Coordinates of C-alpha atoms in Angstrom, one line a residue:
Chain A
M116 CA 0.9 29.2 17.2
L117 CA -0.5 28.3 20.6
A118 CA -4.1 28.2 19.4
Y119 CA -3.1 26.1 16.4
S120 CA -1.1 23.7 18.5
L121 CA -3.9 23.2 21.0
K122 CA -6.4 22.6 18.2
R123 CA -4.1 20.1 16.6
L124 CA -3.4 18.4 19.9
L125 CA -7.1 18.0 20.6
L126 CA -7.7 16.5 17.2
A127 CA -4.8 14.0 17.9
A128 CA -6.4 13.0 21.2
L129 CA -9.8 12.4 19.5
V130 CA -8.1 10.3 16.8
V131 CA -6.4 8.2 19.5
L132 CA -9.7 7.7 21.3
T133 CA -11.5 6.6 18.0
V134 CA -8.8 4.3 16.9
S135 CA -8.5 2.5 20.2
G136 CA -12.2 2.2 20.5
I137 CA -12.6 0.7 17.0
T138 CA -9.7 -1.7 17.7
F139 CA -11.0 -2.8 21.1
I140 CA -14.5 -3.4 20.0
M141 CA -13.6 -5.1 16.8
T142 CA -11.2 -7.5 18.4
N143 CA -13.4 -8.3 21.4
A144 CA -16.5 -8.8 19.4
A145 CA -14.9 -11.3 17.1
I146 CA -14.2 -14.2 19.5
D147 CA -15.0 -15.1 23.0
P148 CA -12.0 -14.1 25.0
A149 CA -12.9 -16.4 27.9
K150 CA -12.8 -19.4 25.6
A151 CA -9.5 -18.3 24.2
I152 CA -8.0 -18.2 27.7
A153 CA -9.6 -21.4 28.9
G154 CA -8.3 -23.5 26.0
A155 CA -10.0 -26.4 24.2
N156 CA -10.4 -28.7 27.2
A157 CA -12.3 -26.3 29.4
T158 CA -15.9 -27.1 30.6
I159 CA -18.7 -24.6 30.2
E160 CA -18.5 -23.8 34.0
D161 CA -14.8 -23.1 33.7
I162 CA -15.4 -20.7 30.9
E163 CA -18.2 -19.0 32.8
A164 CA -16.1 -18.6 35.9
L165 CA -13.2 -17.1 33.8
R166 CA -15.7 -14.8 32.1
R167 CA -16.8 -13.4 35.5
S168 CA -13.3 -13.2 37.0
F169 CA -11.9 -11.3 34.0
G170 CA -15.0 -9.1 33.7
F171 CA -15.9 -10.2 30.2
D172 CA -19.6 -10.4 31.2
R173 CA -19.8 -6.5 31.4
P174 CA -20.9 -4.4 28.5
L175 CA -18.2 -3.8 25.9
V176 CA -18.2 0.0 26.4
I177 CA -17.5 -0.4 30.1
Q178 CA -14.8 -2.9 29.3
Y179 CA -13.3 -0.5 26.8
L180 CA -13.2 2.4 29.3
D181 CA -11.7 0.2 31.9
W182 CA -9.0 -1.0 29.4
L183 CA -8.4 2.6 28.2
G184 CA -8.0 3.8 31.8
N185 CA -5.4 1.0 32.5
A186 CA -3.7 1.7 29.2
L187 CA -3.2 5.4 30.1
T188 CA -1.2 4.2 33.1
G189 CA 0.9 1.9 30.9
N190 CA -1.0 -1.3 32.0
F191 CA -2.1 -3.2 28.9
G192 CA -3.1 -6.3 30.7
E193 CA -1.6 -9.7 30.4
S194 CA -0.9 -11.9 27.4
Y195 CA -3.3 -14.9 27.2
R196 CA -0.5 -17.0 25.7
L197 CA 2.6 -16.0 27.6
R198 CA 1.0 -14.9 30.9
T199 CA 3.4 -11.9 31.1
P200 CA 2.4 -8.2 31.2
V201 CA 1.9 -6.9 27.6
A202 CA 3.8 -3.7 28.4
E203 CA 6.9 -5.8 29.3
L204 CA 6.6 -7.8 26.1
L205 CA 6.4 -4.6 24.0
L206 CA 9.3 -2.8 25.7
D207 CA 11.3 -6.0 25.1
R208 CA 10.5 -6.0 21.4
L209 CA 10.4 -2.3 20.6
P210 CA 14.2 -1.6 20.2
V211 CA 14.4 -4.1 17.3
T212 CA 11.5 -2.6 15.4
M213 CA 12.7 0.9 16.0
T214 CA 16.2 0.0 14.7
L215 CA 14.6 -1.6 11.7
G216 CA 12.4 1.4 11.0
G217 CA 15.3 3.8 11.5
C218 CA 17.6 1.9 9.2
A219 CA 14.9 1.5 6.6
L220 CA 14.2 5.2 6.6
L221 CA 17.9 6.0 6.4
F222 CA 18.3 3.7 3.4
A223 CA 15.3 5.2 1.6
L224 CA 16.5 8.8 2.2
S225 CA 20.1 8.2 1.3
L226 CA 19.0 6.6 -2.0
S227 CA 16.2 8.9 -3.0
I228 CA 17.5 12.4 -2.1
P229 CA 20.7 12.1 -4.3
L230 CA 18.6 10.5 -7.1
G231 CA 16.0 13.2 -6.8
V232 CA 18.6 16.0 -6.9
V233 CA 20.4 14.6 -9.9
A234 CA 17.1 14.1 -11.7
A235 CA 16.0 17.6 -11.0
L236 CA 19.3 19.1 -12.2
K237 CA 18.6 17.8 -15.7
P238 CA 14.8 17.2 -16.2
N239 CA 14.0 14.8 -19.0
S240 CA 17.7 13.7 -19.3
P241 CA 18.5 10.0 -19.4
V242 CA 19.4 10.1 -15.7
D243 CA 15.9 11.6 -14.9
R244 CA 14.2 9.0 -17.0
L245 CA 16.1 6.2 -15.4
A246 CA 15.2 7.4 -11.9
L247 CA 11.6 7.7 -12.9
S248 CA 11.5 4.2 -14.5
L249 CA 13.2 2.8 -11.4
S250 CA 10.5 4.3 -9.2
V251 CA 7.7 2.9 -11.4
L252 CA 9.3 -0.6 -11.3
G253 CA 9.9 -0.4 -7.6
Q254 CA 6.3 0.5 -6.9
A255 CA 5.1 -2.7 -8.6
L256 CA 7.5 -5.0 -6.7
P257 CA 5.7 -6.9 -3.9
T258 CA 7.7 -6.2 -0.7
F259 CA 7.7 -9.7 0.7
W260 CA 8.7 -11.2 -2.7
F261 CA 11.5 -8.7 -3.0
A262 CA 12.6 -9.9 0.5
L263 CA 12.5 -13.5 -0.6
M264 CA 14.5 -12.8 -3.7
M265 CA 17.2 -11.1 -1.6
I266 CA 17.2 -14.1 0.7
I267 CA 17.8 -16.4 -2.3
L268 CA 20.5 -14.3 -3.8
F269 CA 22.4 -12.9 -0.8
G270 CA 21.6 -15.5 1.8
I271 CA 21.5 -18.8 -0.1
V272 CA 23.5 -18.4 -3.3
L273 CA 26.2 -15.9 -2.3
R274 CA 26.0 -16.5 1.5
W275 CA 26.9 -12.9 2.3
L276 CA 24.2 -12.1 4.8
P277 CA 22.3 -14.1 7.5
I278 CA 18.7 -14.8 6.6
S279 CA 17.0 -14.9 10.0
G280 CA 17.4 -13.6 13.6
S281 CA 18.3 -10.3 15.0
G282 CA 21.7 -10.9 16.6
S283 CA 24.0 -8.5 14.8
W284 CA 24.0 -5.5 12.5
A285 CA 24.2 -7.8 9.5
H286 CA 20.8 -9.2 10.4
F287 CA 19.3 -5.8 9.7
V288 CA 20.7 -5.1 6.2
M289 CA 18.2 -7.1 4.1
P290 CA 15.2 -6.3 6.2
S291 CA 16.0 -2.6 6.1
I292 CA 16.4 -2.6 2.4
A293 CA 13.2 -4.6 1.9
L294 CA 11.2 -2.3 4.2
G295 CA 12.8 1.0 3.0
Y296 CA 12.8 0.6 -0.8
Y297 CA 9.1 1.0 -1.0
A298 CA 9.2 4.5 0.2
T299 CA 12.0 5.5 -2.1
P300 CA 9.9 6.5 -5.2
A301 CA 7.7 8.9 -3.1
F302 CA 10.8 10.6 -1.5
M303 CA 12.5 10.8 -4.9
R304 CA 9.5 12.4 -6.7
L305 CA 9.1 14.9 -3.9
T306 CA 12.8 15.8 -3.8
R307 CA 12.8 16.1 -7.6
A308 CA 9.7 18.3 -7.8
G309 CA 10.9 20.5 -4.9
M310 CA 14.3 21.0 -6.4
I311 CA 12.9 21.9 -9.8
E312 CA 10.7 24.5 -8.2
V313 CA 13.4 25.9 -6.0
L314 CA 16.1 26.0 -8.7
A315 CA 13.7 28.1 -10.8
S316 CA 13.2 30.7 -8.1
D317 CA 14.6 34.2 -7.9
Y318 CA 16.9 33.8 -4.9
I319 CA 18.7 30.9 -6.6
R320 CA 19.3 33.2 -9.6
T321 CA 20.6 35.9 -7.2
A322 CA 22.9 33.4 -5.5
R323 CA 24.2 32.3 -8.9
A324 CA 24.5 35.9 -10.1
K325 CA 26.6 37.0 -7.2
G326 CA 29.1 34.3 -8.2
L327 CA 28.6 31.6 -5.5
R328 CA 30.1 28.2 -6.2
P329 CA 27.5 25.9 -7.9
A330 CA 27.9 23.4 -5.0
T331 CA 27.2 26.1 -2.4
V332 CA 24.1 27.2 -4.3
L333 CA 22.9 23.6 -4.7
F334 CA 23.4 22.3 -1.2
K335 CA 23.2 25.4 1.0
H336 CA 20.5 27.4 -0.8
A337 CA 18.4 25.0 -2.9
L338 CA 18.5 21.6 -1.2
R339 CA 17.7 23.0 2.3
N340 CA 14.4 24.4 1.1
A341 CA 13.5 21.6 -1.2
V342 CA 13.9 19.1 1.5
I343 CA 11.3 20.6 3.9
P344 CA 8.3 18.6 2.5
V345 CA 10.5 15.5 2.4
V346 CA 10.9 15.8 6.2
S347 CA 7.2 15.7 6.8
L348 CA 6.7 12.9 4.4
A349 CA 9.5 11.0 6.2
A350 CA 7.5 11.3 9.5
V351 CA 4.5 9.8 7.8
Q352 CA 6.5 7.1 6.1
F353 CA 8.2 6.1 9.3
G354 CA 4.8 5.5 10.8
F355 CA 3.8 3.4 7.8
M356 CA 7.1 1.4 8.1
L357 CA 6.4 0.5 11.7
G358 CA 3.0 -0.9 10.6
G359 CA 4.6 -2.6 7.6
S360 CA 7.2 -4.3 9.8
V361 CA 4.8 -7.1 10.5
V362 CA 5.5 -8.7 7.0
I363 CA 9.3 -8.1 6.9
E364 CA 9.9 -9.2 10.5
T365 CA 7.9 -12.4 10.0
I366 CA 10.0 -13.2 6.9
F367 CA 13.3 -12.6 8.5
A368 CA 12.3 -13.9 11.9
L369 CA 13.4 -10.6 13.4
H370 CA 12.1 -10.5 17.0
G371 CA 10.4 -7.1 17.0
V372 CA 6.9 -5.8 17.5
G373 CA 5.8 -6.8 14.0
F374 CA 6.8 -10.5 14.6
L375 CA 5.1 -10.4 18.0
A376 CA 1.9 -9.0 16.2
W377 CA 1.9 -11.9 13.8
E378 CA 2.4 -14.5 16.5
S379 CA -0.3 -12.9 18.7
I380 CA -2.7 -12.6 15.8
S381 CA -2.4 -16.2 14.7
R382 CA -2.9 -17.4 18.3
S383 CA -5.8 -15.0 19.1
D384 CA -3.8 -13.3 21.9
I385 CA -6.1 -10.3 21.9
P386 CA -4.5 -8.0 24.6
V387 CA -1.2 -8.1 22.7
V388 CA -2.8 -7.3 19.4
Q389 CA -4.8 -4.4 20.9
A390 CA -1.7 -2.9 22.5
I391 CA 0.4 -3.2 19.3
V392 CA -2.3 -1.6 17.1
L393 CA -2.7 1.2 19.6
L394 CA 1.1 1.6 19.9
I395 CA 1.7 1.9 16.2
S396 CA -1.3 4.3 15.8
L397 CA 0.1 6.4 18.6
F398 CA 3.5 6.6 16.9
Y399 CA 1.9 7.6 13.6
I400 CA -0.4 10.2 15.3
F401 CA 2.6 11.6 17.3
L402 CA 4.8 11.8 14.2
T403 CA 2.2 13.5 12.0
L404 CA 1.5 15.9 14.9
L405 CA 5.2 16.7 15.1
A406 CA 5.4 17.2 11.3
D407 CA 2.4 19.5 11.3
L408 CA 3.7 21.6 14.2
L409 CA 7.1 21.8 12.5
N410 CA 5.5 22.9 9.2
A411 CA 3.3 25.5 11.0
Y412 CA 6.5 26.8 12.7
L413 CA 8.3 27.0 9.4
D414 CA 5.4 28.3 7.3
P415 CA 3.3 31.0 9.0
R416 CA 0.6 30.6 6.3
I417 CA -0.5 27.3 7.8
R418 CA -1.0 28.4 11.4
V419 CA -2.8 31.6 10.5
G420 CA -5.1 30.1 7.8
Chain B
M295 CA -13.4 37.0 -37.4
A296 CA -16.1 34.5 -38.0
T297 CA -19.4 35.4 -36.3
S298 CA -21.2 32.4 -35.1
T299 CA -24.3 31.5 -37.0
V300 CA -26.6 28.5 -36.9
F301 CA -24.6 27.1 -39.7
G302 CA -21.3 27.9 -38.1
A303 CA -19.7 24.8 -39.6
A304 CA -19.9 26.3 -43.0
R305 CA -17.5 29.0 -42.0
L306 CA -14.6 26.6 -41.2
S307 CA -11.6 26.9 -43.4
P308 CA -10.5 23.7 -45.3
E309 CA -7.6 23.2 -42.9
Q310 CA -10.0 23.3 -39.9
M311 CA -12.3 20.8 -41.6
L312 CA -9.5 18.4 -42.3
A313 CA -8.1 18.7 -38.8
P314 CA -8.4 15.5 -36.8
S315 CA -11.4 15.1 -34.5
P316 CA -10.8 15.2 -30.7
M317 CA -11.5 11.5 -30.7
A318 CA -8.8 10.9 -33.3
L319 CA -6.4 13.0 -31.3
L320 CA -7.1 11.0 -28.2
R321 CA -6.5 7.8 -30.1
R322 CA -3.2 9.2 -31.4
R323 CA -2.2 10.1 -27.8
V324 CA -3.1 6.6 -26.5
F325 CA -1.3 4.7 -29.3
G326 CA 1.7 7.0 -29.0
H327 CA 2.1 6.4 -25.3
R328 CA 4.4 3.4 -25.1
S329 CA 4.1 2.6 -21.4
L330 CA 0.3 2.9 -21.6
M331 CA 0.2 0.5 -24.5
F332 CA 2.4 -1.9 -22.5
G333 CA 0.0 -1.7 -19.6
I334 CA -3.0 -2.2 -21.7
I335 CA -1.6 -5.3 -23.5
V336 CA -0.2 -7.0 -20.4
L337 CA -3.4 -6.3 -18.4
G338 CA -5.5 -7.5 -21.3
L339 CA -3.5 -10.7 -21.6
M340 CA -3.9 -11.3 -17.8
V341 CA -7.7 -10.6 -17.9
A342 CA -8.1 -12.9 -20.9
M343 CA -6.1 -15.6 -19.2
A344 CA -8.2 -15.3 -16.0
V345 CA -11.5 -15.3 -17.8
G346 CA -10.6 -18.3 -20.1
A347 CA -8.6 -20.1 -17.4
W348 CA -10.5 -23.4 -17.9
F349 CA -9.6 -23.2 -21.6
V350 CA -6.0 -22.0 -21.4
A351 CA -4.8 -24.0 -18.4
P352 CA -3.2 -27.3 -19.5
H353 CA -4.1 -29.1 -16.3
D354 CA -6.5 -29.1 -13.4
P355 CA -5.0 -26.6 -10.9
Y356 CA -6.1 -28.7 -7.9
A357 CA -5.2 -32.2 -9.3
Q358 CA -2.4 -33.6 -7.0
S359 CA 0.0 -36.3 -8.1
L360 CA 2.5 -38.0 -5.8
A361 CA 4.4 -39.4 -8.8
S362 CA 5.1 -35.9 -10.2
R363 CA 6.2 -33.7 -7.3
R364 CA 8.6 -30.8 -7.6
I365 CA 9.2 -31.2 -11.3
P366 CA 11.4 -28.2 -12.4
P367 CA 10.4 -26.0 -15.4
I368 CA 11.2 -26.8 -19.0
W369 CA 14.4 -24.7 -19.1
H370 CA 16.0 -27.0 -16.6
A371 CA 15.9 -29.7 -19.3
W372 CA 17.6 -27.3 -21.8
F373 CA 20.4 -25.9 -19.6
W374 CA 21.0 -28.4 -17.0
D375 CA 19.9 -31.6 -18.7
N376 CA 17.4 -32.3 -15.9
P377 CA 15.6 -35.6 -16.9
K378 CA 12.5 -34.7 -14.9
A379 CA 11.7 -31.5 -16.7
G380 CA 9.6 -31.7 -19.8
W381 CA 6.7 -30.4 -21.9
E382 CA 4.1 -32.1 -19.8
H383 CA 4.6 -29.5 -17.1
I384 CA 6.1 -26.5 -18.8
L385 CA 6.6 -24.5 -15.6
G386 CA 7.0 -27.6 -13.4
T387 CA 4.9 -28.7 -10.4
D388 CA 4.7 -27.9 -6.7
K389 CA 5.4 -30.0 -3.7
V390 CA 2.1 -32.0 -4.1
G391 CA 2.5 -32.4 -7.8
R392 CA 0.0 -29.7 -9.0
D393 CA 0.8 -28.2 -12.4
Y394 CA 2.4 -24.8 -11.7
L395 CA 1.4 -23.1 -15.0
S396 CA -2.3 -24.0 -14.4
R397 CA -2.2 -22.7 -10.8
L398 CA -0.6 -19.5 -12.0
I399 CA -3.3 -19.0 -14.6
Y400 CA -6.1 -19.6 -12.1
G401 CA -4.3 -17.4 -9.6
A402 CA -4.8 -14.4 -12.0
R403 CA -8.5 -14.9 -11.3
I404 CA -8.1 -14.5 -7.6
S405 CA -5.9 -11.4 -7.8
L406 CA -8.2 -9.7 -10.3
V407 CA -11.3 -10.5 -8.4
I408 CA -9.8 -9.2 -5.2
G409 CA -8.4 -6.1 -7.0
I410 CA -11.6 -5.2 -8.7
A411 CA -14.0 -6.0 -5.9
T412 CA -11.9 -4.1 -3.3
M413 CA -11.5 -1.2 -5.6
L414 CA -15.3 -1.0 -6.1
I415 CA -16.1 -1.1 -2.4
S416 CA -13.4 1.3 -1.3
G417 CA -14.1 3.5 -4.3
I418 CA -17.8 3.9 -3.4
I419 CA -17.0 4.7 0.2
G420 CA -14.1 7.0 -0.5
T421 CA -15.7 8.8 -3.4
T422 CA -18.9 9.4 -1.5
L423 CA -17.1 10.8 1.5
G424 CA -14.6 12.8 -0.6
V425 CA -17.2 14.4 -2.9
M426 CA -19.4 15.3 0.1
A427 CA -16.5 16.9 2.0
G428 CA -15.3 18.8 -1.1
Y429 CA -18.8 20.0 -2.2
F430 CA -20.4 20.9 1.1
G431 CA -17.3 21.9 3.1
G432 CA -17.8 23.2 6.6
R433 CA -18.9 20.6 9.2
V434 CA -19.2 17.8 6.7
D435 CA -15.6 18.5 5.6
M436 CA -14.5 18.4 9.2
V437 CA -16.1 15.1 9.9
V438 CA -14.7 13.5 6.7
T439 CA -11.2 14.9 7.4
F440 CA -11.4 13.4 10.8
L441 CA -12.4 10.0 9.4
I442 CA -9.5 10.1 6.9
T443 CA -7.0 11.0 9.7
T444 CA -8.4 8.2 11.9
R445 CA -8.2 5.7 9.1
L446 CA -4.6 6.7 8.1
S447 CA -3.4 6.3 11.7
M448 CA -4.5 2.6 11.8
P449 CA -1.8 0.3 10.5
V450 CA -3.4 -1.3 7.4
V451 CA -1.5 -4.6 7.3
M452 CA -1.9 -5.3 11.0
V453 CA -5.5 -4.4 11.2
A454 CA -6.3 -6.4 8.1
L455 CA -4.4 -9.4 9.5
A456 CA -6.1 -9.2 12.8
V457 CA -9.6 -8.9 11.4
V458 CA -9.1 -11.6 8.8
A459 CA -7.6 -13.9 11.5
L460 CA -10.4 -13.3 14.0
Y461 CA -13.4 -13.4 11.7
G462 CA -12.2 -16.4 9.6
S463 CA -10.1 -16.1 6.5
S464 CA -11.9 -16.5 3.2
L465 CA -12.0 -14.6 -0.1
E466 CA -15.1 -12.7 0.9
V467 CA -13.7 -11.6 4.3
V468 CA -10.4 -10.5 2.7
I469 CA -12.3 -8.4 0.1
L470 CA -14.6 -6.8 2.7
V471 CA -11.7 -6.0 5.0
L472 CA -9.5 -4.5 2.3
G473 CA -12.5 -2.6 0.9
F474 CA -13.3 -1.0 4.2
L475 CA -9.6 -0.1 4.8
L476 CA -8.4 1.2 1.5
W477 CA -10.8 4.1 0.9
D478 CA -8.6 6.8 2.3
R479 CA -6.8 7.8 -1.0
F480 CA -10.1 8.0 -2.8
A481 CA -11.5 10.3 -0.2
V482 CA -8.4 12.5 -0.1
V483 CA -8.1 13.0 -3.8
M484 CA -11.8 13.3 -4.5
R485 CA -12.1 15.9 -1.8
S486 CA -9.5 18.1 -3.3
V487 CA -10.6 17.8 -6.9
T488 CA -14.2 18.4 -5.9
M489 CA -13.2 21.5 -4.1
Q490 CA -11.6 22.8 -7.3
A491 CA -14.5 21.8 -9.4
R492 CA -17.1 23.4 -7.1
S493 CA -15.7 26.9 -7.7
L494 CA -15.9 26.6 -11.5
D495 CA -18.3 29.0 -13.4
Y496 CA -20.6 26.4 -14.8
V497 CA -21.2 24.8 -11.4
T498 CA -22.2 28.3 -10.1
A499 CA -24.4 28.6 -13.1
A500 CA -26.1 25.3 -12.4
Q501 CA -26.7 26.4 -8.8
A502 CA -28.0 29.7 -10.0
I503 CA -30.6 28.2 -12.4
G504 CA -31.8 26.0 -9.5
C505 CA -30.5 22.5 -10.4
S506 CA -30.9 20.0 -7.6
T507 CA -27.8 19.0 -5.6
P508 CA -27.8 15.4 -6.9
H509 CA -28.0 16.7 -10.4
I510 CA -25.0 19.1 -9.9
L511 CA -23.0 16.3 -8.2
L512 CA -23.7 13.7 -10.8
R513 CA -23.9 15.7 -14.0
E514 CA -21.6 18.7 -13.4
I515 CA -19.0 17.6 -10.8
L516 CA -18.6 13.9 -11.4
P517 CA -17.6 14.0 -15.2
N518 CA -15.0 16.6 -14.1
I519 CA -13.4 14.5 -11.5
L520 CA -13.6 11.2 -13.5
N521 CA -9.9 11.3 -14.6
S522 CA -8.6 11.5 -11.1
L523 CA -11.1 8.8 -10.0
V524 CA -9.7 6.4 -12.7
V525 CA -6.1 7.1 -11.6
V526 CA -6.8 6.5 -7.9
A527 CA -8.9 3.4 -8.8
T528 CA -5.9 1.8 -10.6
V529 CA -3.5 2.7 -7.7
E530 CA -5.9 1.2 -5.1
M531 CA -6.6 -1.9 -7.3
A532 CA -2.8 -2.6 -7.4
N533 CA -2.5 -1.9 -3.7
A534 CA -5.3 -4.4 -2.9
I535 CA -3.7 -7.1 -5.0
L536 CA -0.3 -6.6 -3.3
L537 CA -2.0 -6.6 0.2
E538 CA -4.0 -9.8 -0.5
A539 CA -0.8 -11.5 -1.6
A540 CA 1.0 -10.3 1.6
L541 CA -1.9 -11.5 3.8
S542 CA -2.1 -14.9 2.0
F543 CA 1.7 -15.2 2.2
L544 CA 1.5 -14.8 6.0
G545 CA -1.1 -17.5 6.0
L546 CA -4.0 -15.3 7.0
G547 CA -5.6 -14.4 3.7
V548 CA -7.1 -16.7 1.1
Q549 CA -7.0 -20.3 2.3
P550 CA -5.6 -23.4 0.5
P551 CA -6.1 -25.1 -1.9
L552 CA -7.1 -21.9 -3.7
P553 CA -4.2 -20.9 -6.1
S554 CA -3.6 -17.4 -4.9
W555 CA -0.2 -16.2 -5.9
G556 CA 0.6 -15.0 -2.4
L557 CA -0.4 -18.4 -1.0
M558 CA 1.7 -20.2 -3.6
L559 CA 4.7 -18.1 -2.4
S560 CA 3.9 -19.1 1.1
E561 CA 3.7 -22.8 0.2
A562 CA 6.9 -22.6 -1.8
K563 CA 8.8 -21.0 1.1
E564 CA 10.2 -24.3 2.5
D565 CA 11.4 -25.3 -1.0
M566 CA 13.2 -22.0 -1.4
F567 CA 16.7 -23.6 -1.0
F568 CA 16.4 -26.3 -3.7
S569 CA 13.6 -25.0 -6.0
P570 CA 13.9 -21.2 -6.1
W571 CA 11.8 -21.0 -9.3
M572 CA 8.8 -21.9 -7.2
I573 CA 9.3 -18.5 -5.5
T574 CA 10.4 -16.6 -8.6
L575 CA 7.4 -17.4 -10.9
P576 CA 4.4 -16.3 -8.8
G577 CA 6.4 -13.2 -7.8
I578 CA 7.0 -12.3 -11.5
C579 CA 3.2 -12.7 -12.2
L580 CA 2.3 -10.4 -9.3
F581 CA 5.0 -7.9 -10.4
L582 CA 3.7 -7.9 -14.0
L583 CA 0.1 -7.5 -13.1
V584 CA 0.7 -4.7 -10.6
L585 CA 3.1 -3.0 -13.0
S586 CA 0.6 -3.1 -15.9
I587 CA -2.2 -1.7 -13.7
N588 CA 0.1 1.1 -12.5
L589 CA 1.2 1.9 -16.0
L590 CA -2.4 2.0 -17.2
G591 CA -3.3 4.5 -14.4
D592 CA -0.2 6.7 -15.2
G593 CA -1.0 6.5 -18.9
V594 CA -4.6 7.5 -18.4
R595 CA -3.5 10.5 -16.4
D596 CA -1.1 11.5 -19.1
V597 CA -3.4 11.2 -22.1
T598 CA -6.4 12.9 -20.4
A599 CA -4.6 15.7 -18.7
P600 CA -5.5 18.9 -20.7
E601 CA -2.0 20.4 -20.3
N602 CA -0.5 17.5 -22.3
R603 CA -2.6 18.1 -25.3
N604 CA -1.0 19.4 -28.5

């Protein structure tokens, strides 16, 4: 287990290094950061002076190593636009995005696991077909359009829910549904497939044969095992949701990391963009690492092979 | 039973000779698959509409008219007696008076071009990496797996937004960015199916008689993994179309006045309160196009999977 964990950790560190390198070089090569800071009215001398004082005249690799060293100590530099430390901005916005991601995941799981279980109990029944058709239709629905349609229906026509801002729990209902529904089909299919496999296994037959209540067999013996792969998929999907929050947060004007990313991208505020991309990647890498280690702990075949 | 001779066909029983050919069986499976037929018909209509847009569209999609702004679609005349709605603009006009139906028809072009071009770029990158990893294994596999992990840990929407914004937004940039981002699924799937195909007997046989590696990859492995390739290609094409729409909706994809469906949604956002149909119509087009592509992929998987035969 230790050898496997170390190997996996090393890989994660290498991925972090590559992702941050690609992001840094791609964003810094695109535009002249000195010009972006100086603004439209600056003279060539101003820009040149800025370039030297910020160190933009050094080779990109040196700049990257410098940035990475600072980032490791939690210093992501200063926002060009707001003149505040990027780390502060992120800490300020992170709770909203985390709440949104958590609620979206909760919504997706609480919808898909029951559906998957019911579908697995009677494969090819009308319920199963309905669940599968819903997942096919859901997969074709553009997330942002779904969000707009919800705004029209629940926000404008019925006036049940607020359509922008992040003041109360009600502000999170529509964004969470919009962000979460996209993951539902994947969860549902995995739950269904897992349940069908587990329900056909010998120990379920034994449990039934010794006269346990059907509900006990279903929830205590079958679901527990069927849900293991769903847990690791949930980790991956949570990472994707944090990345996808940029679209949803922009639509609902939810002041989280995603909205900050969109604002910074449209204003070429590079330090913020770099920090956000790195942060989201870090979360994804951490979550998949956690899921892998959990799986290796639960299933000895992985860590030995 | 029958020993095989040069004239083996002569030994077939009458029933065997009258049995439908494999091609006829395939045809039967395709026509009997309702959702596949739905996908083929809708996608076919969309492609026809996109190709013949100049012929089908009733108006110029770029022609603005101050006199006919925000005309509602024809059903507003039927149900709410709206005097502005009429046959001149069946699906109404947008806020600068451009015919909505014509813009929707031309929009199909953009979505399809982006979907197909992105799918080709990412397909070539992903398939090459995946097949190499699956066939050679070892170090090559390690490197490709690392590349896939790295790619997966980068948030697609954010990276695409940032690159498009920084390098200038145009159709070409969007295609290139999406093409270089969406190859991961190709690589993952192609890697695993190639691994399975590599251990098949006829591949070993080809290796034993000394076929070259390119020959084995192209003539023995590729035909075997083509089914999965088609399925992944449809998924990624749909994915690219949805992503382009999202980027354009956020204002960082295709630029105006191009009639991209995502851009139309973005332009209609401020009219959401009084003209909700401006939001509804492009969304329905996107939904139908993506649904038909997904159904096509699912259907191809169903009818070509050997376990579903007979």
